[in-house]
Short mmCIF file of C-alpha atoms in Angstrom, two decimals:
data_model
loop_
_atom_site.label_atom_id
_atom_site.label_comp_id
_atom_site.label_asym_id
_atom_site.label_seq_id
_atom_site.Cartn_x
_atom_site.Cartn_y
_atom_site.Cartn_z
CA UNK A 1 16.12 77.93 -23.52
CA UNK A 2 13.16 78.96 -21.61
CA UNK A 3 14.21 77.41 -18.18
CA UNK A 4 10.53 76.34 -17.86
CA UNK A 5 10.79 74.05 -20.45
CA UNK A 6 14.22 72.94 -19.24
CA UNK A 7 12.58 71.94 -16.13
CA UNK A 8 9.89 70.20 -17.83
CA UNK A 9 12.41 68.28 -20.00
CA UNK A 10 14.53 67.48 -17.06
CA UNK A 11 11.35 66.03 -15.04
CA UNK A 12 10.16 63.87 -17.45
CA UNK A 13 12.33 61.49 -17.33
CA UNK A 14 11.88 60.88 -13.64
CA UNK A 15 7.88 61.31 -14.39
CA UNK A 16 8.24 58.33 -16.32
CA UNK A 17 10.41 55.86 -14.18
CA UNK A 18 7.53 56.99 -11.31
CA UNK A 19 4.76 56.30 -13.62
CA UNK A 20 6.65 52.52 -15.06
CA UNK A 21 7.37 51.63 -11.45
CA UNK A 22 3.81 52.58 -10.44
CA UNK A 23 2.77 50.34 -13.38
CA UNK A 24 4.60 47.69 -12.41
CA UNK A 25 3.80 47.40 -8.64
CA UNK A 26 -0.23 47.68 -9.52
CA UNK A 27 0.52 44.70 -12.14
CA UNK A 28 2.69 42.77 -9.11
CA UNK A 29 0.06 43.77 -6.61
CA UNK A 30 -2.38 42.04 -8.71
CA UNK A 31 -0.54 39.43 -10.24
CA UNK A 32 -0.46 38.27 -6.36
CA UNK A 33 -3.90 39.32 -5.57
CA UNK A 34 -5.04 37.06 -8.42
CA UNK A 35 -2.27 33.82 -7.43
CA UNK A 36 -3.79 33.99 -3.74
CA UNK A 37 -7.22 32.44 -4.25
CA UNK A 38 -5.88 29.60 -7.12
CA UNK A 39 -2.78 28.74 -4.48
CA UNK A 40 -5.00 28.41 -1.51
CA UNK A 41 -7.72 26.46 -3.47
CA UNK A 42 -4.68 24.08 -4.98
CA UNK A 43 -3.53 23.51 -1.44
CA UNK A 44 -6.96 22.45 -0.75
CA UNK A 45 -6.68 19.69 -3.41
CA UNK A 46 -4.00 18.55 -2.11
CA UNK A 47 -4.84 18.24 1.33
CA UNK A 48 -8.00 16.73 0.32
CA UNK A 49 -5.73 14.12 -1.93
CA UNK A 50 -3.20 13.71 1.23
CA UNK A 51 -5.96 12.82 3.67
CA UNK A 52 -7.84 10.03 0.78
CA UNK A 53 -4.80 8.27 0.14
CA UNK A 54 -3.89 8.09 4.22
CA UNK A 55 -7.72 6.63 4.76
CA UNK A 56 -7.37 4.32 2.21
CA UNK A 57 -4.10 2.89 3.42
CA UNK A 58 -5.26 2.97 6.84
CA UNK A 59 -8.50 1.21 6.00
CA UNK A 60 -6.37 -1.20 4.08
CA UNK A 61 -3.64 -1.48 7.01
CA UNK A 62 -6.62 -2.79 9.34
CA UNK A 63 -8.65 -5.20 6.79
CA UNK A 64 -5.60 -7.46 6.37
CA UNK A 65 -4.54 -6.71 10.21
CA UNK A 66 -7.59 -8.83 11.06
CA UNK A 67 -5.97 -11.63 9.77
CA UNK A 68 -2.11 -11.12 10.01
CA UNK A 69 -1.65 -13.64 12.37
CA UNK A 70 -3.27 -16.03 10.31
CA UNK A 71 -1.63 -15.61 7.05
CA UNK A 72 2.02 -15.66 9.32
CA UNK A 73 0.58 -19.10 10.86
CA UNK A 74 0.04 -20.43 7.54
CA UNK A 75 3.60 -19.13 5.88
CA UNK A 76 5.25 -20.64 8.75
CA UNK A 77 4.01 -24.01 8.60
CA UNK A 78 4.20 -24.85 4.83
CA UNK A 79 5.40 -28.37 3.39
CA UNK A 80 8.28 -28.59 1.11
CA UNK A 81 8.08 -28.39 -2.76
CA UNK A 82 7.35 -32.00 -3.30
CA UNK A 83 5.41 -32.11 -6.88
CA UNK A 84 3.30 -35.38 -5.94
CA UNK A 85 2.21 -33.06 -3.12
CA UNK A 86 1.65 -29.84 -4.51
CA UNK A 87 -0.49 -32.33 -7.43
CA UNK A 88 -2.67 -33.35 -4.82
CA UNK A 89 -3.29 -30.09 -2.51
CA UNK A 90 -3.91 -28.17 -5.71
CA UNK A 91 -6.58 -31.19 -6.98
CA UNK A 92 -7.99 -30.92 -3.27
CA UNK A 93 -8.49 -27.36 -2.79
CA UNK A 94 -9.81 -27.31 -6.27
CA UNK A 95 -12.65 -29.59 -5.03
CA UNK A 96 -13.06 -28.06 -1.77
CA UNK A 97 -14.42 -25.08 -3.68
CA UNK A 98 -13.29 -22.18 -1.19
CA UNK A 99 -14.36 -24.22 2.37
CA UNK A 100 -11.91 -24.19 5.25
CA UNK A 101 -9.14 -27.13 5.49
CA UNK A 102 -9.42 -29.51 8.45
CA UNK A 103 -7.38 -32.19 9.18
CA UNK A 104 -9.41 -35.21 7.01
CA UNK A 105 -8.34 -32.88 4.26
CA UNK A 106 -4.79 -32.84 4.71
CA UNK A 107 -4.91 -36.48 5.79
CA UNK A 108 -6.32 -37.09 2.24
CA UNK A 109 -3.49 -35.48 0.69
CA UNK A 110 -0.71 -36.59 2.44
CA UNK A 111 -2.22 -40.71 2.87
CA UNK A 112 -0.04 -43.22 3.24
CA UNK A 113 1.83 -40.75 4.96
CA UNK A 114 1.09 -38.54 7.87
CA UNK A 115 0.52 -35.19 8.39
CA UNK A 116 3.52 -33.29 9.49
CA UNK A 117 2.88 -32.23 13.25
CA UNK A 118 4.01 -28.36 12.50
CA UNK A 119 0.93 -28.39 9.80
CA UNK A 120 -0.95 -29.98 12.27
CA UNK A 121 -0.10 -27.62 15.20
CA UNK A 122 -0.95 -24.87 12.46
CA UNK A 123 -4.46 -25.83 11.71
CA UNK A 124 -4.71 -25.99 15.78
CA UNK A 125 -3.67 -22.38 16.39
CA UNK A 126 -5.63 -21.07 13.02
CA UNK A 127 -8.90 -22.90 14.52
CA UNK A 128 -8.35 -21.45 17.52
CA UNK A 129 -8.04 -18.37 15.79
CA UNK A 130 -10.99 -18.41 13.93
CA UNK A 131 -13.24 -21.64 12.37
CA UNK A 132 -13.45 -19.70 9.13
CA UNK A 133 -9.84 -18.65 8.87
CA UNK A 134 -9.51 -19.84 5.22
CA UNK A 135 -12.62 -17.76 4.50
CA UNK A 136 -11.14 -14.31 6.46
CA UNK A 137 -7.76 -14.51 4.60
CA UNK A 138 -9.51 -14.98 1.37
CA UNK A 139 -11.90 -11.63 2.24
CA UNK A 140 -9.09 -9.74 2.98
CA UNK A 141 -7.04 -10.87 -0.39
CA UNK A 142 -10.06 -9.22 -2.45
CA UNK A 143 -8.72 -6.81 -5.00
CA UNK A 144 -11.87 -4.27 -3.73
CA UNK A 145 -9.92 -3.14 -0.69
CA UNK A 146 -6.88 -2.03 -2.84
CA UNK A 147 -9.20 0.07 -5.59
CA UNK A 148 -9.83 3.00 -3.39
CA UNK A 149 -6.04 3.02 -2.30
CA UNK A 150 -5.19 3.12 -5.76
CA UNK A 151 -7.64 5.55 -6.58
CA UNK A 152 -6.20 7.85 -4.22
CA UNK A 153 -2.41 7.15 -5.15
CA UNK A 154 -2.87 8.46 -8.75
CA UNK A 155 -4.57 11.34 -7.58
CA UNK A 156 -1.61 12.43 -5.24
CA UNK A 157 0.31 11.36 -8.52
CA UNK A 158 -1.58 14.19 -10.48
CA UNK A 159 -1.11 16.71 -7.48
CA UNK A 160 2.16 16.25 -6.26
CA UNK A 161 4.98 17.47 -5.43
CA UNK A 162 7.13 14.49 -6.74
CA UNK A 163 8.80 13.28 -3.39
CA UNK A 164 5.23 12.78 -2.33
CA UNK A 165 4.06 11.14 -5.79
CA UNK A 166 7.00 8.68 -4.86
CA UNK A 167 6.58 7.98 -1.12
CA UNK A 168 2.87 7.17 -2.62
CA UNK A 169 3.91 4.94 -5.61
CA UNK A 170 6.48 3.36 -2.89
CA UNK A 171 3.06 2.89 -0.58
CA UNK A 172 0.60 1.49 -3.45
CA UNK A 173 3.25 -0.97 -4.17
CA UNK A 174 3.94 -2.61 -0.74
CA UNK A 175 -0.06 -2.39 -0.63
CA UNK A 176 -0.19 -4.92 -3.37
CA UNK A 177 2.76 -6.87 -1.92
CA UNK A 178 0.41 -7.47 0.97
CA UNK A 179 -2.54 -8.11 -1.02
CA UNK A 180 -0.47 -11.27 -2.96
CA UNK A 181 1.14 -12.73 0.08
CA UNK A 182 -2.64 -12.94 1.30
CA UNK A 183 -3.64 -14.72 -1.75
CA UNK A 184 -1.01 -16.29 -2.15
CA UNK A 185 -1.43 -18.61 0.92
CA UNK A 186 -4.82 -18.97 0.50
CA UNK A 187 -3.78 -20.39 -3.40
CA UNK A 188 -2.95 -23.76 -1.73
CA UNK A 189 -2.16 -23.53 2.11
CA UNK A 190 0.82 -25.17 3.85
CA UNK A 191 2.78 -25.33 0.31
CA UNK A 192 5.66 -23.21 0.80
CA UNK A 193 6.26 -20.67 -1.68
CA UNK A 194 9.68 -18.69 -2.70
CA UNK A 195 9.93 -15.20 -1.61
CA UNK A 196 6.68 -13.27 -0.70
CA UNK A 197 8.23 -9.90 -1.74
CA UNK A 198 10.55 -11.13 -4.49
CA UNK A 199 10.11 -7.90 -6.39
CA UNK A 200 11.33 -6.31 -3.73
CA UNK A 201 13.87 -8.62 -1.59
CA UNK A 202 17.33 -10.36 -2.44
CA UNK A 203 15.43 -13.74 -3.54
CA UNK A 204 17.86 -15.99 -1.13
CA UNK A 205 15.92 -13.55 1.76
CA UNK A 206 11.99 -14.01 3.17
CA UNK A 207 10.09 -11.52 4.36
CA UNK A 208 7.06 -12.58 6.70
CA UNK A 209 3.82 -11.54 6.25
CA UNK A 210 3.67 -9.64 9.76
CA UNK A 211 6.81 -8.28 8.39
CA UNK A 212 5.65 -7.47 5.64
CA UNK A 213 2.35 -5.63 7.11
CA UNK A 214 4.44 -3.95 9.51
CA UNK A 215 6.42 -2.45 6.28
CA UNK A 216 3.29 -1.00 4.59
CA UNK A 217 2.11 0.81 8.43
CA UNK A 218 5.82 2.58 8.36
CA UNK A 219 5.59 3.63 4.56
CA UNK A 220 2.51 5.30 5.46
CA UNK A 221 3.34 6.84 8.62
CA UNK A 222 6.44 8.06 6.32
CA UNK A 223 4.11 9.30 3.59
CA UNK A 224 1.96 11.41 6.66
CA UNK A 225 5.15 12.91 8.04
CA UNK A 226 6.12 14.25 4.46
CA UNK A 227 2.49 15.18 3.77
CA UNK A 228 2.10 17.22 6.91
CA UNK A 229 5.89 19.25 6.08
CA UNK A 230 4.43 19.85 2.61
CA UNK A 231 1.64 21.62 4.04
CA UNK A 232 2.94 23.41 6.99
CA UNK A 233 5.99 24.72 4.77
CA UNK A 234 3.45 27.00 2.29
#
């Protein structure tokens, strides 16, 4: 054989590996050059996502705040589960039509009898508080400050990754925990309730409002710290 074509028969082979693995590289190459802008701008969305849901819950965090103390006032002063009672507060607040309780009120409701001193006391420390207490707990019960939260939970839902779609399903949830314990006291004050939380507690076990505010400030300052290790780790 001619050893010129030997030589080209021999090459060839290694022509072609060169040529495949040049292929392959310029696909790679822009394969990555192509994955760079649609990672960064999906990043983006989730930062943007991230930052939403923690203004929501922060917003939310400090609308009920406002009233904490008066929402743990009420849940600590509440009457036992006497059914003549509960009758008459629920007939009386359904007549009072939204206006604050004061002490001819309760008097009303509880006549012969008188009004327990620690309710009393209660309505003494929410007055101080503020004249319109029954009024600010009721504000901050209103589903309208949970909608953006929520808004902003599905979102992260959609974006993920899933331990952060879970730390902010865990969030939305003690959100609306919040959101019924203030409604719930402002159903019919100083009637005491089971459980705030029972979705969430051993039903033999309260939680207090303040406690249970103080749960939904760690869940997000959990959901942050996760958010922020997401981000810095890509």
């Amino acid at each position: 054989m001619d050893p010129a074509v030997a030589a080209a028969l021999v090459a060839t082979p290694s022509a072609l590996l060169a040529a495949w693995a040049a292929y392959a590289a310029g696909r790679a190459q822009a394969r990555s050059a192509q994955r760079g802008p649609i990672d960064a701008v999906r990043r983006q969305h989730q930062r943007d996502a991230y930052a939403e849901l923690i203004r929501a819950a922060w917003s939310y965090v400090g609308s009920t705040g406002k009233v904490v103390r008066l929402v743990d006032q009420l849940h600590g002063s509440r009457v036992s589960n006497d059914p003549d009672v509960m009758f008459r507060m629920d007939r009386m607040m359904r007549n009072l039509s939204g206006r604050c309780l004061g002490r001819a009120d309760l008097a009303a409701v509880f006549a012969p009898a008188e009004v327990p001193q620690r309710v009393e006391r209660a309505l003494e420390v929410l007055e101080r508080f503020s004249p319109t207490w029954h009024q600010d707990i009721s504000d901050a019960a209103e589903r309208r400050h949970l909608d953006g939260l929520a808004l902003a939970e599905t979102v992260v839902a959609l974006e993920g990754p899933d331990h952060l779609a879970e730390l902010a399903e865990q969030l939305s949830r003690r959100a609306a925990s919040v959101q019924r314990c203030w409604r719930q006291v402002t159903v019919v004050p100083f009637y005491r309730f089971g459980p705030i939380d029972s979705d969430r507690v051993d039903p033999e076990q309260e939680i207090t409002p303040h406690d249970l505010h103080g749960r939904l400030k760690e869940t997000v300052q959990e959901f942050t710290r996760a958010a922020r290790l997401h981000l810095n780790a890509h």
